Structures are given as structure tokens and as C-alpha cells.
Short mmCIF file of C-alpha atoms in Angstrom, two decimals:
data_model
loop_
_atom_site.label_atom_id
_atom_site.label_comp_id
_atom_site.label_asym_id
_atom_site.label_seq_id
_atom_site.Cartn_x
_atom_site.Cartn_y
_atom_site.Cartn_z
CA MET B 12 -45.29 158.57 115.07
CA THR B 13 -43.82 156.94 112.10
CA GLU B 14 -44.72 158.12 108.78
CA PRO B 15 -47.16 155.85 107.21
CA LEU B 16 -46.44 154.18 103.83
CA ASP B 17 -48.34 153.37 100.60
CA PRO B 18 -47.74 149.64 100.16
CA SER B 19 -47.42 150.24 96.38
CA VAL B 20 -44.28 152.31 96.94
CA ALA B 21 -42.92 150.74 100.16
CA PRO B 22 -40.38 148.45 98.50
CA ALA B 23 -39.01 151.12 96.37
CA GLY B 24 -36.59 154.03 97.26
CA HIS B 25 -34.41 154.73 100.42
CA ASN B 26 -37.10 157.03 102.24
CA ALA B 27 -39.80 154.35 101.82
CA ALA B 28 -37.54 151.57 102.99
CA HIS B 29 -36.40 153.78 106.10
CA GLY B 30 -40.17 154.30 107.03
CA LEU B 31 -40.93 150.52 106.63
CA LEU B 32 -37.93 149.70 108.70
CA ALA B 33 -39.20 151.85 111.58
CA LEU B 34 -42.47 150.01 111.44
CA TYR B 35 -40.73 146.75 111.35
CA ARG B 36 -38.86 147.78 114.62
CA SER B 37 -42.14 148.20 116.26
CA LEU B 38 -43.40 144.89 115.06
CA VAL B 39 -40.27 143.16 116.48
CA LEU B 40 -40.83 145.04 119.81
CA ILE B 41 -44.34 143.87 120.21
CA ARG B 42 -43.46 140.33 119.23
CA CYS B 43 -40.47 139.81 121.36
CA SER B 44 -42.32 141.41 124.39
CA GLU B 45 -45.16 138.98 123.87
CA GLU B 46 -42.82 135.94 123.45
CA ARG B 47 -41.03 137.11 126.76
CA LEU B 48 -44.33 137.42 128.61
CA SER B 49 -45.38 133.92 127.31
CA ALA B 50 -42.20 132.40 128.82
CA MET B 51 -42.52 134.25 132.19
CA PHE B 52 -46.18 133.24 132.34
CA ALA B 53 -45.30 129.64 131.73
CA ASP B 54 -42.79 129.99 134.74
CA GLY B 55 -45.48 131.48 137.11
CA GLU B 56 -43.91 135.09 137.18
CA VAL B 57 -47.04 136.84 135.47
CA PRO B 58 -50.22 136.61 137.72
CA GLY B 59 -53.78 136.12 136.26
CA PHE B 60 -54.52 135.48 132.72
CA ILE B 61 -52.77 136.96 129.67
CA HIS B 62 -53.98 137.11 126.17
CA LEU B 63 -51.25 137.62 123.55
CA SER B 64 -51.45 139.44 120.30
CA ILE B 65 -48.84 137.36 118.39
CA GLY B 66 -49.83 137.39 114.70
CA GLN B 67 -51.82 140.72 114.97
CA GLU B 68 -48.92 143.32 115.50
CA ALA B 69 -49.47 144.86 112.15
CA VAL B 70 -52.96 146.38 113.13
CA SER B 71 -51.47 148.15 116.19
CA VAL B 72 -48.44 149.45 114.63
CA GLY B 73 -49.99 150.38 111.32
CA VAL B 74 -52.98 152.31 112.76
CA MET B 75 -50.79 153.97 115.50
CA ALA B 76 -48.55 155.28 112.81
CA ALA B 77 -51.11 157.61 111.71
CA LEU B 78 -52.08 158.98 115.20
CA THR B 79 -50.82 161.87 117.07
CA ALA B 80 -49.91 162.02 120.95
CA GLN B 81 -53.23 163.68 121.62
CA ASP B 82 -55.31 161.03 119.97
CA THR B 83 -56.94 158.55 122.46
CA ILE B 84 -57.30 154.71 122.11
CA ALA B 85 -59.34 152.04 123.79
CA SER B 86 -58.21 148.61 123.71
CA THR B 87 -59.23 145.07 124.50
CA HIS B 88 -58.31 141.94 126.51
CA ARG B 89 -55.61 141.20 123.77
CA GLY B 90 -54.17 144.67 124.08
CA HIS B 91 -50.39 144.62 124.82
CA GLY B 92 -49.67 145.34 121.24
CA HIS B 93 -51.91 148.50 121.21
CA ALA B 94 -50.24 149.62 124.41
CA ILE B 95 -46.74 149.19 123.27
CA ALA B 96 -47.47 150.73 119.90
CA LYS B 97 -49.17 153.87 121.47
CA GLY B 98 -45.92 154.46 123.25
CA LEU B 99 -46.32 153.21 126.96
CA SER B 100 -43.09 152.98 128.85
CA LEU B 101 -41.58 149.35 128.49
CA ASP B 102 -40.37 149.63 132.08
CA GLY B 103 -43.80 150.57 133.49
CA PHE B 104 -45.41 147.97 131.06
CA PHE B 105 -43.63 144.98 132.37
CA ALA B 106 -43.71 146.29 135.97
CA GLU B 107 -47.38 146.38 135.57
CA LEU B 108 -47.87 142.79 134.34
CA LEU B 109 -45.61 141.69 137.18
CA ALA B 110 -47.86 143.40 139.76
CA ARG B 111 -45.08 145.94 140.78
CA ASP B 112 -45.63 149.17 142.59
CA THR B 113 -43.59 150.87 139.62
CA GLY B 114 -46.10 149.63 137.10
CA LEU B 115 -48.14 152.11 134.98
CA CYS B 116 -51.14 151.40 137.19
CA ARG B 117 -49.00 150.62 140.40
CA GLY B 118 -49.72 146.80 139.60
CA ARG B 119 -53.50 146.99 139.97
CA GLY B 120 -54.43 146.78 136.40
CA GLY B 121 -52.44 143.87 135.12
CA SER B 122 -52.54 142.57 131.58
CA MET B 123 -56.20 143.26 130.90
CA HIS B 124 -56.25 146.83 132.36
CA VAL B 125 -53.03 148.45 131.59
CA ALA B 126 -53.48 152.10 130.79
CA ASP B 127 -51.49 155.51 130.61
CA MET B 128 -53.44 158.47 130.08
CA SER B 129 -50.26 160.66 129.49
CA VAL B 130 -50.07 158.94 126.10
CA GLY B 131 -53.69 158.59 125.31
CA MET B 132 -53.91 154.98 126.32
CA LEU B 133 -57.45 154.73 127.88
CA GLY B 134 -56.96 151.17 128.91
CA ALA B 135 -57.33 147.63 127.97
CA ASN B 136 -60.48 145.89 128.94
CA GLY B 137 -61.40 142.48 130.07
CA ILE B 138 -65.04 142.90 128.98
CA VAL B 139 -65.70 142.09 125.27
CA GLY B 140 -66.56 145.17 123.37
CA ALA B 141 -66.54 147.46 126.49
CA GLY B 142 -63.79 149.62 125.26
CA LEU B 143 -65.96 151.03 122.42
CA SER B 144 -68.07 153.07 124.84
CA ILE B 145 -65.01 154.49 126.57
CA ALA B 146 -63.63 155.64 123.18
CA LEU B 147 -67.13 156.95 122.26
CA GLY B 148 -66.95 159.22 125.39
CA SER B 149 -63.39 160.27 124.48
CA ALA B 150 -64.47 161.19 121.00
CA LEU B 151 -67.20 163.26 122.35
CA ALA B 152 -64.97 164.91 124.70
CA HIS B 153 -62.49 165.68 121.73
CA ARG B 154 -65.40 167.23 119.63
CA THR B 155 -66.58 169.31 122.74
CA GLN B 156 -63.23 170.62 123.48
CA LYS B 157 -62.53 171.22 119.69
CA ASN B 158 -58.89 169.87 120.04
CA GLY B 159 -58.75 168.16 116.63
CA ALA B 160 -57.98 164.79 118.30
CA ILE B 161 -59.86 161.52 117.51
CA ALA B 162 -60.55 158.37 119.48
CA VAL B 163 -59.79 154.89 118.19
CA ALA B 164 -61.60 151.90 119.49
CA PHE B 165 -59.92 148.43 118.85
CA PHE B 166 -62.17 145.42 118.95
CA GLY B 167 -62.30 141.85 117.69
CA ASP B 168 -64.95 140.25 115.35
CA GLY B 169 -66.05 138.23 118.40
CA ALA B 170 -67.60 141.34 119.73
CA LEU B 171 -69.82 142.11 116.84
CA ALA B 172 -72.79 140.45 118.24
CA GLU B 173 -72.56 142.57 121.40
CA GLY B 174 -75.33 145.14 121.71
CA LEU B 175 -72.99 147.75 122.74
CA VAL B 176 -71.18 147.66 119.59
CA HIS B 177 -74.34 148.55 117.83
CA GLU B 178 -75.23 151.29 120.34
CA CYS B 179 -71.91 152.98 119.81
CA LEU B 180 -71.98 152.75 116.05
CA ASN B 181 -75.31 154.50 116.12
CA MET B 182 -74.32 157.24 118.46
CA ALA B 183 -71.00 157.98 116.66
CA ALA B 184 -72.94 158.26 113.35
CA LEU B 185 -75.78 160.27 114.60
CA TRP B 186 -73.42 162.74 116.42
CA ARG B 187 -70.74 162.54 113.60
CA LEU B 188 -68.04 161.96 116.36
CA PRO B 189 -64.25 161.79 115.47
CA MET B 190 -64.09 158.12 116.12
CA LEU B 191 -62.19 155.35 114.27
CA PHE B 192 -63.62 151.79 114.84
CA VAL B 193 -60.79 149.31 114.27
CA CYS B 194 -61.96 145.68 114.08
CA GLU B 195 -59.26 143.05 114.34
CA ASN B 196 -60.93 140.34 112.53
CA ASN B 197 -58.96 137.20 113.31
CA GLY B 198 -61.88 134.76 112.61
CA TRP B 199 -62.25 133.69 116.14
CA GLY B 200 -64.49 134.34 119.01
CA GLU B 201 -62.78 132.55 122.01
CA PHE B 202 -62.92 128.99 120.91
CA LEU B 203 -65.41 128.99 118.02
CA PRO B 204 -65.01 130.51 114.51
CA THR B 205 -67.07 133.74 114.22
CA SER B 206 -68.46 132.45 111.02
CA LYS B 207 -70.54 130.15 113.25
CA GLN B 208 -71.55 133.02 115.65
CA LEU B 209 -72.50 135.90 113.21
CA SER B 210 -75.09 136.03 110.76
CA PHE B 211 -73.81 139.35 108.96
CA ALA B 212 -70.50 140.80 107.80
CA LEU B 213 -69.13 144.11 109.23
CA LYS B 214 -69.47 145.67 105.86
CA ASP B 215 -73.16 145.19 106.00
CA LEU B 216 -73.42 146.52 109.58
CA ALA B 217 -71.47 149.60 108.49
CA ALA B 218 -73.85 150.40 105.62
CA ALA B 219 -76.68 149.90 108.15
CA TYR B 220 -75.46 152.77 110.15
CA ARG B 221 -74.13 154.71 107.16
CA ILE B 222 -70.44 154.66 108.26
CA PRO B 223 -67.77 154.28 105.52
CA HIS B 224 -66.06 150.97 105.77
CA VAL B 225 -62.61 149.92 104.49
CA LEU B 226 -61.22 146.49 104.41
CA VAL B 227 -57.35 145.83 104.44
CA ASP B 228 -54.85 143.05 104.85
CA GLY B 229 -54.25 143.30 108.59
CA ASN B 230 -51.08 141.14 108.35
CA ASP B 231 -49.42 143.74 106.11
CA VAL B 232 -48.21 146.62 108.19
CA ALA B 233 -47.61 148.91 105.17
CA ALA B 234 -51.05 148.47 103.97
CA VAL B 235 -52.53 148.98 107.33
CA ALA B 236 -50.53 152.28 107.86
CA GLU B 237 -51.48 153.34 104.32
CA ALA B 238 -55.20 152.85 104.94
CA ALA B 239 -55.07 154.45 108.40
CA ALA B 240 -53.01 157.46 107.00
CA ARG B 241 -55.94 157.94 104.48
CA ILE B 242 -58.84 157.35 106.86
CA VAL B 243 -57.64 159.24 110.03
CA PRO B 244 -57.85 162.66 108.39
CA GLU B 245 -61.35 161.76 107.09
CA VAL B 246 -62.33 160.98 110.66
CA ARG B 247 -60.93 164.43 112.03
CA ALA B 248 -62.88 166.17 109.38
CA ASP B 249 -66.05 164.28 108.83
CA GLY B 250 -66.78 161.78 111.55
CA PRO B 251 -66.70 158.01 112.13
CA ARG B 252 -64.98 155.56 110.04
CA ILE B 253 -64.65 151.69 110.25
CA LEU B 254 -61.45 149.97 109.38
CA GLU B 255 -61.51 146.26 109.24
CA CYS B 256 -58.27 144.54 109.44
CA MET B 257 -58.22 140.92 108.37
CA THR B 258 -55.56 139.39 110.54
CA THR B 259 -54.36 136.03 112.41
CA ARG B 260 -54.65 134.81 115.83
CA VAL B 261 -51.62 132.68 116.47
CA ARG B 262 -51.93 131.75 120.09
CA GLY B 263 -55.04 130.44 121.87
CA HIS B 264 -57.82 132.49 123.26
CA PHE B 265 -55.61 132.81 126.51
CA GLU B 266 -52.12 131.67 127.18
CA GLY B 267 -52.19 127.92 127.93
CA ASP B 268 -55.02 127.24 125.54
CA ALA B 269 -53.95 124.19 123.40
CA GLN B 270 -56.08 125.10 120.60
CA LYS B 271 -57.35 121.57 120.13
CA TYR B 272 -60.40 122.83 118.35
CA ARG B 273 -58.44 124.37 115.47
CA ASP B 274 -57.56 122.66 112.27
CA ALA B 275 -53.94 121.34 112.04
CA ALA B 276 -53.54 122.65 108.52
CA ASP B 277 -54.58 126.13 109.47
CA LEU B 278 -52.06 126.12 112.43
CA ALA B 279 -49.34 124.77 110.18
CA ALA B 280 -49.93 127.55 107.66
CA LEU B 281 -49.78 130.44 110.24
CA SER B 282 -46.20 131.29 109.36
CA GLU B 283 -47.18 132.26 105.73
CA ARG B 284 -49.35 135.09 107.24
CA ASP B 285 -46.73 136.11 109.78
CA PRO B 286 -46.70 140.04 109.81
CA LEU B 287 -42.90 140.07 110.58
CA ARG B 288 -42.22 137.64 107.91
CA ILE B 289 -44.14 139.62 105.17
CA THR B 290 -42.40 142.88 106.37
CA ALA B 291 -39.06 141.53 106.43
CA THR B 292 -39.64 140.23 102.84
CA GLN B 293 -40.45 143.59 101.71
CA LEU B 294 -37.42 145.17 103.36
CA VAL B 295 -34.99 142.64 101.89
CA GLU B 296 -36.61 143.26 98.51
CA ALA B 297 -35.96 146.89 98.94
CA GLY B 298 -32.34 146.42 99.68
CA ILE B 299 -32.20 146.17 103.47
CA ALA B 300 -29.67 143.61 104.61
CA GLU B 301 -30.87 140.78 106.59
CA ASP B 302 -28.08 141.48 109.08
CA ALA B 303 -29.70 144.84 109.82
CA LEU B 304 -32.89 143.07 110.56
CA ALA B 305 -31.18 140.75 113.01
CA SER B 306 -29.54 143.63 114.78
CA ILE B 307 -32.87 145.27 115.24
CA THR B 308 -34.09 142.02 116.94
CA GLU B 309 -31.14 141.82 119.14
CA GLU B 310 -31.49 145.50 120.26
CA VAL B 311 -35.14 145.04 121.21
CA LYS B 312 -34.43 141.93 123.08
CA ALA B 313 -31.85 143.86 125.08
CA ARG B 314 -34.29 146.57 125.93
CA ILE B 315 -36.86 144.05 126.89
CA HIS B 316 -34.55 142.23 129.13
CA ALA B 317 -33.59 145.41 130.88
CA ALA B 318 -37.14 146.29 131.43
CA VAL B 319 -37.96 142.82 132.85
CA GLU B 320 -34.98 142.88 135.28
CA ALA B 321 -36.07 146.41 136.44
CA ALA B 322 -39.51 145.11 137.03
CA ARG B 323 -38.20 141.95 138.85
CA ALA B 324 -36.25 144.26 141.13
CA ALA B 325 -39.18 146.68 141.91
CA PRO B 326 -41.19 146.44 145.08
CA GLY B 327 -44.67 145.08 145.17
CA PRO B 328 -47.74 147.35 146.21
CA GLY B 329 -47.77 147.83 149.92
CA PHE B 330 -50.72 146.90 152.15
CA GLU B 331 -51.67 150.54 152.65
CA ALA B 332 -52.07 151.03 148.96
CA ALA B 333 -55.15 148.95 148.95
CA LEU B 334 -57.22 151.85 150.21
CA ALA B 335 -55.61 154.35 147.87
CA ASP B 336 -57.90 156.07 145.49
CA VAL B 337 -60.97 154.46 147.23
CA TYR B 338 -61.62 157.00 149.88
CA THR B 339 -60.96 160.56 149.79
CA ALA B 340 -59.59 162.53 152.77
CA ALA B 341 -62.09 164.10 155.10
CA PRO B 342 -62.33 167.93 154.64
CA ALA B 343 -60.39 169.95 157.10
CA GLY B 344 -62.18 170.41 160.46
CA MET B 345 -64.46 167.37 159.99
CA GLU B 346 -64.01 164.21 161.89
CA ALA B 347 -64.38 160.85 160.50
CA HIS B 348 -67.11 158.74 162.19
#
């Protein structure tokens, strides 16, 4: 994992700039992957619905920079960024979204259920807030096994009115589980501002359950990484924490959503809050040449192109695979009836 940075020192010094450059590379990888998926979805290549994380990349990259390979995460329906930042194979990721047999879940999970247990990715989830209970169980397992790992649950502010969120906060606090709650607060719950859906703020909810709460600029990857580097050791040693990241949803609730319900001025100002733009400015101020940043983008696009072409060439699931993992083989000596 990339070494997290304190945003106050990120622009100064070779080592700090080098670390921030590594974070920037991850931001670009997620952004370019999402943009490629958007184009492929528009062309009919990606089945089902997809929910893109464009604008929220700094949360995924910043938090994952503080984690180890043993730490586990549970994601959301907008989980591509989490998956890529946690280290999922790019080839397997694109093959999964194209419903190929070489996908991480053999093409069965798709966009909203991509998972890879080998890197601690417990899965994205199409049910709002459902990932929290999965992460809660993982945190309990980590504590039971005394392996020093933590579980991270990503969720949006649109999930805060879900009863399951409250149950998980309560249980994590009661049992002092090694669990980090990461709220990606983009201000929206589907098609309605969350300010019109919630009568409380997350900091108030945290206080009610006696869980320490930290608020951070979720569009500044250095700030998120610094906060995560500070909080994650506390989670390992002392139990649950909440990290609320104020971020921006650029695309609609789902790909194809025209967002006619959003104010035109708000949409026009999105570029000013772009995590890639913010980080690129920090890097240039630290002395990194703009050509170096452009080279990273070209390198990343080449990796994505290769992964997409490999996915396109891969076979789809065979019909016989429909029964795989549904029925177990009969014990030796017993006949099926």
C-alpha cells in the first residue's frame, strides 16, 4: 500500500511528492477505468446497470493507502473505485463487468457484486447499506482470530436512514470491534439531496453511539490518506471509528441518469472539486512536471485497453456453470433420487 501523507507536507520535499504521485496514479487508474466503462456501457457492451464513482476516487485511494492486504472491505453499488484501489486484478475486473468466465466471479457478480477474497474485497452490494453487516461480521472474525486486521465498511450518506446502519454502529460500539465506518457523503440519495431525507448529521449519530468521528475533505486524497493513517491504528487498538468524507457525485445515480433534478450551477462547478485536478495542482506546485502526469495517464490507459481487449476475447460462462456452487456432489456410495 502507498505510504499515506500529511496534506500539510505533501507539496514539499521529494519523498512527499513521490508518495503523492503514487496516490495520483491510483486516482487516474480509477477515473480512466470508469470513463472507459461509461463508453462501453453506452455501446451496449456492459450488461445490467452500472453506478460510476467518478468524483469520489480520493476516498477509495486515500483510505486504502492506510490498509494492509489482510484488512477487509465491504463496498456499495458504487464500488468500482473501492475494488480497484484494494488491488483487484484489472483483467479480472473488466472480464467480470463484461460477464466473462474469466471474471473475478466468473461473470456472475457483475458491477454491483464484484468481489475478490484474496485481496480482502468482500464484495460490492446492490442493497443500500447492506455491506455494513458484512463488514461487521468480518470485524468480529478478525477480533476472534486475533490477527490484527480490521474491516472497513464504505457507505453513502443516502444509507444513513437505514435501520441496519444503526444496528451495526451499536454492535460495533458494544463489542469494540476493529471496524472503520467510511461514509462517502456526496450529498445525494439517488435523486434527492440527503438534506431533504435526514433530520440529523452523522457526527450526531456517532456521538449517540459513542464512536469517535472524523470529518475530512473527501476530494483531497492527501487529506483522506492522512486521516486514514491516523485513524486506522486507533481502530486496530481501540475499536470502531467513523470517517466521514465530504465528496462529489459527478455522474447520475446510475449511468444514463440525465440528472435533470440537479442545479445547473452545481453541475458547472464540479470541475473545481475534481480530486484529480486538486492533486495535479499539488504535484505541479511540488515540482512535478505536467509531462510526467500526462505520461501516467497514457500508461494507465494502455493498461486498461489491454484489460478490455483480454475481456472481450474471453469466453462467456458455459450453460453447465449455471448449476455450479448451487448443488454439492452426492457423498460416495449414495445415489441421487
